[in-house]
mmCIF file of C-alpha atoms in Angstrom:
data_model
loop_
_atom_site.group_PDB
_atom_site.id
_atom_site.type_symbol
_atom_site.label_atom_id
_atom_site.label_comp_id
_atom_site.label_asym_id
_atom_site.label_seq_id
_atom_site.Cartn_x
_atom_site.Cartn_y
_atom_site.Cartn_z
ATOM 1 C CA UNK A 819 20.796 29.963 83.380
ATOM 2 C CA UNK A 820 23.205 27.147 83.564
ATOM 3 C CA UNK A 821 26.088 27.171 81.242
ATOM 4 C CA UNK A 822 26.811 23.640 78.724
ATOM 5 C CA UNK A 823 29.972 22.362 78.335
ATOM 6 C CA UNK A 824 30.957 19.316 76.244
ATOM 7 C CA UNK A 825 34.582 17.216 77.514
ATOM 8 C CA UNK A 826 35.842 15.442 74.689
ATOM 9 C CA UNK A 827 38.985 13.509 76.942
ATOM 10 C CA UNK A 828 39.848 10.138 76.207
ATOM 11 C CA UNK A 829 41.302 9.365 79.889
ATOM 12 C CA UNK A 830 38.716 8.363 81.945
ATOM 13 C CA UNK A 831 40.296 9.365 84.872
ATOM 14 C CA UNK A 832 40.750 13.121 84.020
ATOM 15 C CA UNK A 833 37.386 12.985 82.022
ATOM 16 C CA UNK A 834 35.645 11.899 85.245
ATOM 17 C CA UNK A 835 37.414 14.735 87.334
ATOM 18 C CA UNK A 836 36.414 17.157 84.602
ATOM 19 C CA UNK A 837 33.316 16.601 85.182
ATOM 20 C CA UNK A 838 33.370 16.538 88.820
ATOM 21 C CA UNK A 839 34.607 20.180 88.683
ATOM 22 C CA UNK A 840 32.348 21.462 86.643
ATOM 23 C CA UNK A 841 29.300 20.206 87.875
ATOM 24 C CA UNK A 842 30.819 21.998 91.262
ATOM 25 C CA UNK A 843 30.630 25.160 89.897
ATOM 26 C CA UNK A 844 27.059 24.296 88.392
ATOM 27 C CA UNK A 845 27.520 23.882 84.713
ATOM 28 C CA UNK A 846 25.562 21.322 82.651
ATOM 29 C CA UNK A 847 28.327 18.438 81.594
ATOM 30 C CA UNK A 848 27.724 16.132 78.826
ATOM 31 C CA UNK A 849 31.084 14.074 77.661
ATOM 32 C CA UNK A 850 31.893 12.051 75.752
ATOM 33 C CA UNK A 851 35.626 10.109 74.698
ATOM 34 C CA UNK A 852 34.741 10.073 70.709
ATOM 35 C CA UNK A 853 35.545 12.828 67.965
ATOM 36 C CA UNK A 854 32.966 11.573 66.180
ATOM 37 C CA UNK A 855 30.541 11.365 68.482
ATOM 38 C CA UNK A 856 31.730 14.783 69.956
ATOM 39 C CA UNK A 857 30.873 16.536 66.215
ATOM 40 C CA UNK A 858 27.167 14.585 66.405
ATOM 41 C CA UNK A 859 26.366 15.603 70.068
ATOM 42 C CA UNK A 860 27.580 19.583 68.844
ATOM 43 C CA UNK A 861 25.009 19.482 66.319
ATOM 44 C CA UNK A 862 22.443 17.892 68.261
ATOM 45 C CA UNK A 863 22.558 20.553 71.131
ATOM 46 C CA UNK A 864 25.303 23.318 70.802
ATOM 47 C CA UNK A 865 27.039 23.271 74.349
ATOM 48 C CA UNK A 866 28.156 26.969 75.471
ATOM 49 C CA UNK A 867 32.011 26.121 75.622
ATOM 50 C CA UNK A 868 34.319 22.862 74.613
ATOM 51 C CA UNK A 869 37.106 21.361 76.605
ATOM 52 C CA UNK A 870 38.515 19.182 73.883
ATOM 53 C CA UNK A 871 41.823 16.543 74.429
ATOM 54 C CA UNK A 872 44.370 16.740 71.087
ATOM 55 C CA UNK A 873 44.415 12.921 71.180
ATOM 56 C CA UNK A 874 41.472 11.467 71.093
ATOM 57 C CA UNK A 875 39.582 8.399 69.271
ATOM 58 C CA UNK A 876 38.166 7.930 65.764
ATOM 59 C CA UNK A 877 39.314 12.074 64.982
ATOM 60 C CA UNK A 878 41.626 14.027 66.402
ATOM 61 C CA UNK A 879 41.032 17.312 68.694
ATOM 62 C CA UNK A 880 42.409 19.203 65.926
ATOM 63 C CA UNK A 881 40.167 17.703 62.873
ATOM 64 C CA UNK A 882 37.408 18.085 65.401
ATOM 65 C CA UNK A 883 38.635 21.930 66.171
ATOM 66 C CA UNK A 884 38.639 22.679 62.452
ATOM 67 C CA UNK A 885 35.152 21.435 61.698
ATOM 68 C CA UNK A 886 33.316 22.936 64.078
ATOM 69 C CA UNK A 887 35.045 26.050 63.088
ATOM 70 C CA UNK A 888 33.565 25.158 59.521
ATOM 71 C CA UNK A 889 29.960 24.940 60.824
ATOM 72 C CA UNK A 890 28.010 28.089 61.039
ATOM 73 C CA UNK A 891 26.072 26.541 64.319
ATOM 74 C CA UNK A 892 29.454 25.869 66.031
ATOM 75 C CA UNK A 893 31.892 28.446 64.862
ATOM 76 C CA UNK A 894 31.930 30.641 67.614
ATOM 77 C CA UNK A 895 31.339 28.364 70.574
ATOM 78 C CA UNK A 896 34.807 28.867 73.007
ATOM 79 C CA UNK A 897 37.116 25.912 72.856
ATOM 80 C CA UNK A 898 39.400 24.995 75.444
ATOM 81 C CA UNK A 899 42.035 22.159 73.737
ATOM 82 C CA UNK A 900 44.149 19.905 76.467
ATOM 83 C CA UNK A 901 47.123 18.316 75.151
ATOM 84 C CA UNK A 902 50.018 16.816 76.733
ATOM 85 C CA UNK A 903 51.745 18.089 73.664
ATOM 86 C CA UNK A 904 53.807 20.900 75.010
ATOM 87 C CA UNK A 905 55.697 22.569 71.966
ATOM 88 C CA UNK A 906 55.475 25.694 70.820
ATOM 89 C CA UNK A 907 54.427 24.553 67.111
ATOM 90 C CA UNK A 908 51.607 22.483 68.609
ATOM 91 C CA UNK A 909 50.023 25.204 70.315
ATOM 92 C CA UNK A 910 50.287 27.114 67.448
ATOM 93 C CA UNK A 911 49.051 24.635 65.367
ATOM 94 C CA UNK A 912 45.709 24.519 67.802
ATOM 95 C CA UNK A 913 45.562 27.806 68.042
ATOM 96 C CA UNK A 914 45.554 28.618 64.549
ATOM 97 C CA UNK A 915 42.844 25.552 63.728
ATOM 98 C CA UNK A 916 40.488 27.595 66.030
ATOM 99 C CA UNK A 917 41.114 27.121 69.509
ATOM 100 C CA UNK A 918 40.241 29.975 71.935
ATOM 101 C CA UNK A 919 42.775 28.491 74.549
ATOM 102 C CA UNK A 920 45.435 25.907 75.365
ATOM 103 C CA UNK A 921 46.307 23.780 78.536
ATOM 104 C CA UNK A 922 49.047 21.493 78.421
ATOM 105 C CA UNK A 923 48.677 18.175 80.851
ATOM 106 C CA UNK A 924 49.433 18.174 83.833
ATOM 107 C CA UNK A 925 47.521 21.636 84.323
ATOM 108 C CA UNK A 926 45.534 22.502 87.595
ATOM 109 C CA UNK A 927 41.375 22.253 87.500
ATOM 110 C CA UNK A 928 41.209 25.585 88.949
ATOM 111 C CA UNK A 929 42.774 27.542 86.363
ATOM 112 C CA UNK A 930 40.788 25.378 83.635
ATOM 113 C CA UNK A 931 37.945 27.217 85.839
ATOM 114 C CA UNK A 932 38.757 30.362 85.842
ATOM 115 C CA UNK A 933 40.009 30.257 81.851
ATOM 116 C CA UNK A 934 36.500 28.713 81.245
ATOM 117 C CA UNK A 935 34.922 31.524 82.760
ATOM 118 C CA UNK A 936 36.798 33.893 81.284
ATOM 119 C CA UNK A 937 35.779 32.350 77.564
ATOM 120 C CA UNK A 938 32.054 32.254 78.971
ATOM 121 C CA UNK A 939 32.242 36.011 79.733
ATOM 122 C CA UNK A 940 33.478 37.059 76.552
ATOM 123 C CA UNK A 941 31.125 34.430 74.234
ATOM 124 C CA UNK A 942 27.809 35.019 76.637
ATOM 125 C CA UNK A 943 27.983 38.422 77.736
ATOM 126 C CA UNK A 944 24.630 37.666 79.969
ATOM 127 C CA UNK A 945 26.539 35.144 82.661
ATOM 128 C CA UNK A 946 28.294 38.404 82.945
ATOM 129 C CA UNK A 947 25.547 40.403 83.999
ATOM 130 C CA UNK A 948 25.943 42.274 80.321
ATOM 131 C CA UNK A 949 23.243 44.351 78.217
ATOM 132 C CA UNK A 950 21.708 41.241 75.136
ATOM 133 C CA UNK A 951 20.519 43.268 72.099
ATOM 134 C CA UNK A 952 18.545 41.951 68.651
ATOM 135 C CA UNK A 953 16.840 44.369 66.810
ATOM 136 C CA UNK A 954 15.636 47.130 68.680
ATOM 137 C CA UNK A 955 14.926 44.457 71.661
ATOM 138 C CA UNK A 956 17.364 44.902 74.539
ATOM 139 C CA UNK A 957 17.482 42.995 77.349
ATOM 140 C CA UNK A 958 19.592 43.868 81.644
ATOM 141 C CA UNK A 959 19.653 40.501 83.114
ATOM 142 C CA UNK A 960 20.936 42.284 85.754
ATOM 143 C CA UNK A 961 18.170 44.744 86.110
ATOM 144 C CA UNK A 962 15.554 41.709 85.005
ATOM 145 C CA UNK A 963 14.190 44.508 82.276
ATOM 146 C CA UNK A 964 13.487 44.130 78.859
ATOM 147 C CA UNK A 965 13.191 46.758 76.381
ATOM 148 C CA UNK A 966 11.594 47.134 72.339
ATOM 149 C CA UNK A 967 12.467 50.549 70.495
ATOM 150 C CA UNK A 968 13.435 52.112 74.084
ATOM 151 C CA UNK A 969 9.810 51.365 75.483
ATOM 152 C CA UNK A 970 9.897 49.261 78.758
ATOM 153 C CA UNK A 971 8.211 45.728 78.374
ATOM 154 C CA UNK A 972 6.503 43.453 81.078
ATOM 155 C CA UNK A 973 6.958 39.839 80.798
ATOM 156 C CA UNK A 974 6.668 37.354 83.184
ATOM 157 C CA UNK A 975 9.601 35.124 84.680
ATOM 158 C CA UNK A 976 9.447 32.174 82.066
ATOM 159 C CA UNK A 977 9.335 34.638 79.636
ATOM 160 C CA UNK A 978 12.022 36.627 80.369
ATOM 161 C CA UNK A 979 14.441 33.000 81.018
ATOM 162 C CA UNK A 980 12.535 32.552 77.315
ATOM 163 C CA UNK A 981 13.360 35.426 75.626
ATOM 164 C CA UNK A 982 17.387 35.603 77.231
ATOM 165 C CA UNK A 983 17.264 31.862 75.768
ATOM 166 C CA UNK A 984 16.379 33.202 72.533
ATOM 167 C CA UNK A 985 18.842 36.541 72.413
ATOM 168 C CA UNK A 986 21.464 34.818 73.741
ATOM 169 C CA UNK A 987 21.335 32.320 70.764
ATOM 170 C CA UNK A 988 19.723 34.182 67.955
ATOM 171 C CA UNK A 989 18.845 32.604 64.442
ATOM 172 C CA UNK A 990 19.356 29.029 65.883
ATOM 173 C CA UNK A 991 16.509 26.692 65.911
ATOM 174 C CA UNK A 992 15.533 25.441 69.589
ATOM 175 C CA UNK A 993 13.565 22.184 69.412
ATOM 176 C CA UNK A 994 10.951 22.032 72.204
ATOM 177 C CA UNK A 995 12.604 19.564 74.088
ATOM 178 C CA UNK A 996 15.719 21.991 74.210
ATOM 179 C CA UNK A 997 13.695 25.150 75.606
ATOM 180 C CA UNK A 998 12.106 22.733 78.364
ATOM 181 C CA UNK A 999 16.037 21.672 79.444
ATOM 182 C CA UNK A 1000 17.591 25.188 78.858
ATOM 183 C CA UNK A 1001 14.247 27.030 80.482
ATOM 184 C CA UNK A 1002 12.544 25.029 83.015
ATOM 185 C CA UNK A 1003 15.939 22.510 83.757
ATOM 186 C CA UNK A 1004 16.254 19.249 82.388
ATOM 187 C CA UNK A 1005 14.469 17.649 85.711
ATOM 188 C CA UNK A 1006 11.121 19.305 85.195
ATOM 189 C CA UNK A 1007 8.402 17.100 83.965
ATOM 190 C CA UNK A 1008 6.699 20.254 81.487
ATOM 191 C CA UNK A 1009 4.824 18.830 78.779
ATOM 192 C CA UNK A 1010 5.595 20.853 75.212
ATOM 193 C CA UNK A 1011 2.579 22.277 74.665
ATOM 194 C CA UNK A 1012 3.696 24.370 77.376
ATOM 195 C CA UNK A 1013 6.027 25.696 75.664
ATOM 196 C CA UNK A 1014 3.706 27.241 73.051
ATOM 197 C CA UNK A 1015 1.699 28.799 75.089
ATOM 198 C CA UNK A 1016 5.115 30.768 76.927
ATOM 199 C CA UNK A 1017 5.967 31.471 73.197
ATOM 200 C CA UNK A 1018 2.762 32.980 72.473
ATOM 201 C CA UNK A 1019 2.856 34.969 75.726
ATOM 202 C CA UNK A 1020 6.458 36.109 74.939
ATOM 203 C CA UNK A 1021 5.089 37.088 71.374
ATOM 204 C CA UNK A 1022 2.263 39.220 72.941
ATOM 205 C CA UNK A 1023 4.067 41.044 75.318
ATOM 206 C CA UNK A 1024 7.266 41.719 72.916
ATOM 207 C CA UNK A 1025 5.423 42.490 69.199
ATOM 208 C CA UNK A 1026 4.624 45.161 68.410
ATOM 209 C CA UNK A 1027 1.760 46.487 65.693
ATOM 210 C CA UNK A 1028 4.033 46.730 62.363
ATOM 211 C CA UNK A 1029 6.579 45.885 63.783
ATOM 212 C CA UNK A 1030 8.888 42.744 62.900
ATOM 213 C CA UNK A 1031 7.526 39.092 64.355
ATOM 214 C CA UNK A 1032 10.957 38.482 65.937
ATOM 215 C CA UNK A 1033 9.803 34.573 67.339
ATOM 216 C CA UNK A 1034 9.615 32.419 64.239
ATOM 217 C CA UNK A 1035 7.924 29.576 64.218
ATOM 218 C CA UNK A 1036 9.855 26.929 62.175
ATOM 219 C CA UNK A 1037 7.663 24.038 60.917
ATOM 220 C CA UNK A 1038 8.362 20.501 62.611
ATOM 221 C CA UNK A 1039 11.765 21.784 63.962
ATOM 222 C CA UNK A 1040 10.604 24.543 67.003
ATOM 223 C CA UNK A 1041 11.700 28.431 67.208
ATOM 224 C CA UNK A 1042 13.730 30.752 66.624
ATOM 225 C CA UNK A 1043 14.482 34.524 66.887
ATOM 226 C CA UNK A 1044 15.120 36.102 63.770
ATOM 227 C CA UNK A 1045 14.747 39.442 62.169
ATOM 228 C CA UNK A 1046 14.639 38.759 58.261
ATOM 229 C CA UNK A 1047 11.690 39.394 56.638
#
């Protein structure tokens, strides 16, 4: 599953080659010059990691840094902050609003990669290869096998992308539209009612007589995985 990031860089330039790079290496780029428009695209479709300038227009990277650290949706995404703002207290200062790491301008693409990566393994411990667990569900992306109280389950392959959607991103809301682009790739012409009957397989082969519903259906708004009651 491709990974989201969101550049919020006010250079076009350097936004431009941002994004050049990471499409390379096969992420899914949105960007976008605005702080403002940064915190509305966030909360339209959480991105897996940030790359966010200090400087940047209508908010700055730091304002923007310390609410999405507010926000229960966005608290824990990785953020990367570039700055051409060297000194010691300004790192600090970025660090301390929330930032997971710090470049300072001029920096080199490839170790904005490899840092990247490195927040990606640590926040999604599936691009990793690493066990997902929710409730007694457990999920090996590397061994493509999914598990429910230690009994082996059988799902199919949209299913299983499903259900790593879901664990990977548990009590979050997915809209339709967002399982079609995160599932089945933004290119695919899949029609949502598609998407309910995957759901409903993924609920058959997953539940469990008794046992908690785990996919909750959340009126007007999509699914989610949750365990409460």
């Amino acid at each position: 599953m491709q990974p989201s990031v969101l550049i919020v860089e006010d250079d076009t330039a350097l936004s431009e080659l941002l994004q050049w790079h990471f499409n390379s290496e096969g992420y899914d780029v949105r960007a976008t010059a605005d702080g403002e428009d940064a915190l509305i695209m966030v909360r339209e479709d959480l991105p897996d990691l940030i790359v966010l300038d200090w400087m940047i227009e209508s908010l700055s990277g730091v304002e923007v840094c310390r609410q999405l650290r507010k926000a229960k949706d966005s608290a824990r995404v990785p953020i990367m902050m570039l700055t051409a703002r060297g000194e010691e207290e300004d790192k600090i200062r970025g660090l301390k609003t929330g930032a997971d790491d710090y470049l300072t301008k001029p920096f080199s693409p490839r170790e904005l990669l490899a840092r990247a990566e490195a927040l990606l393994r640590r926040s999604r411990p599936a691009l990793a290869g690493e066990m997902l667990a929710f409730a007694d569900l457990e999920l090996d992306p590397a061994a493509h096998r999914v598990k429910r109280g230690g009994e082996v389950l059988h799902l199919g392959p949209t299913e299983f992308r499903l259900l790593r959607h879901f664990m990977e991103k548990p009590r979050r809301v997915h809209s339709r539209q967002q399982l079609i682009d995160a599932v089945w790739g933004m290119d695919k012409e899949i029609d949502e009612r598609t998407v309910d009957v995957h759901i409903r397989r993924l609920r058959q082969a997953i539940e469990r007589p008794g046992g908690t519903e785990l996919i909750r259906t959340v009126r007007s708004a999509g699914y989610s995985m949750d365990d409460a009651a």
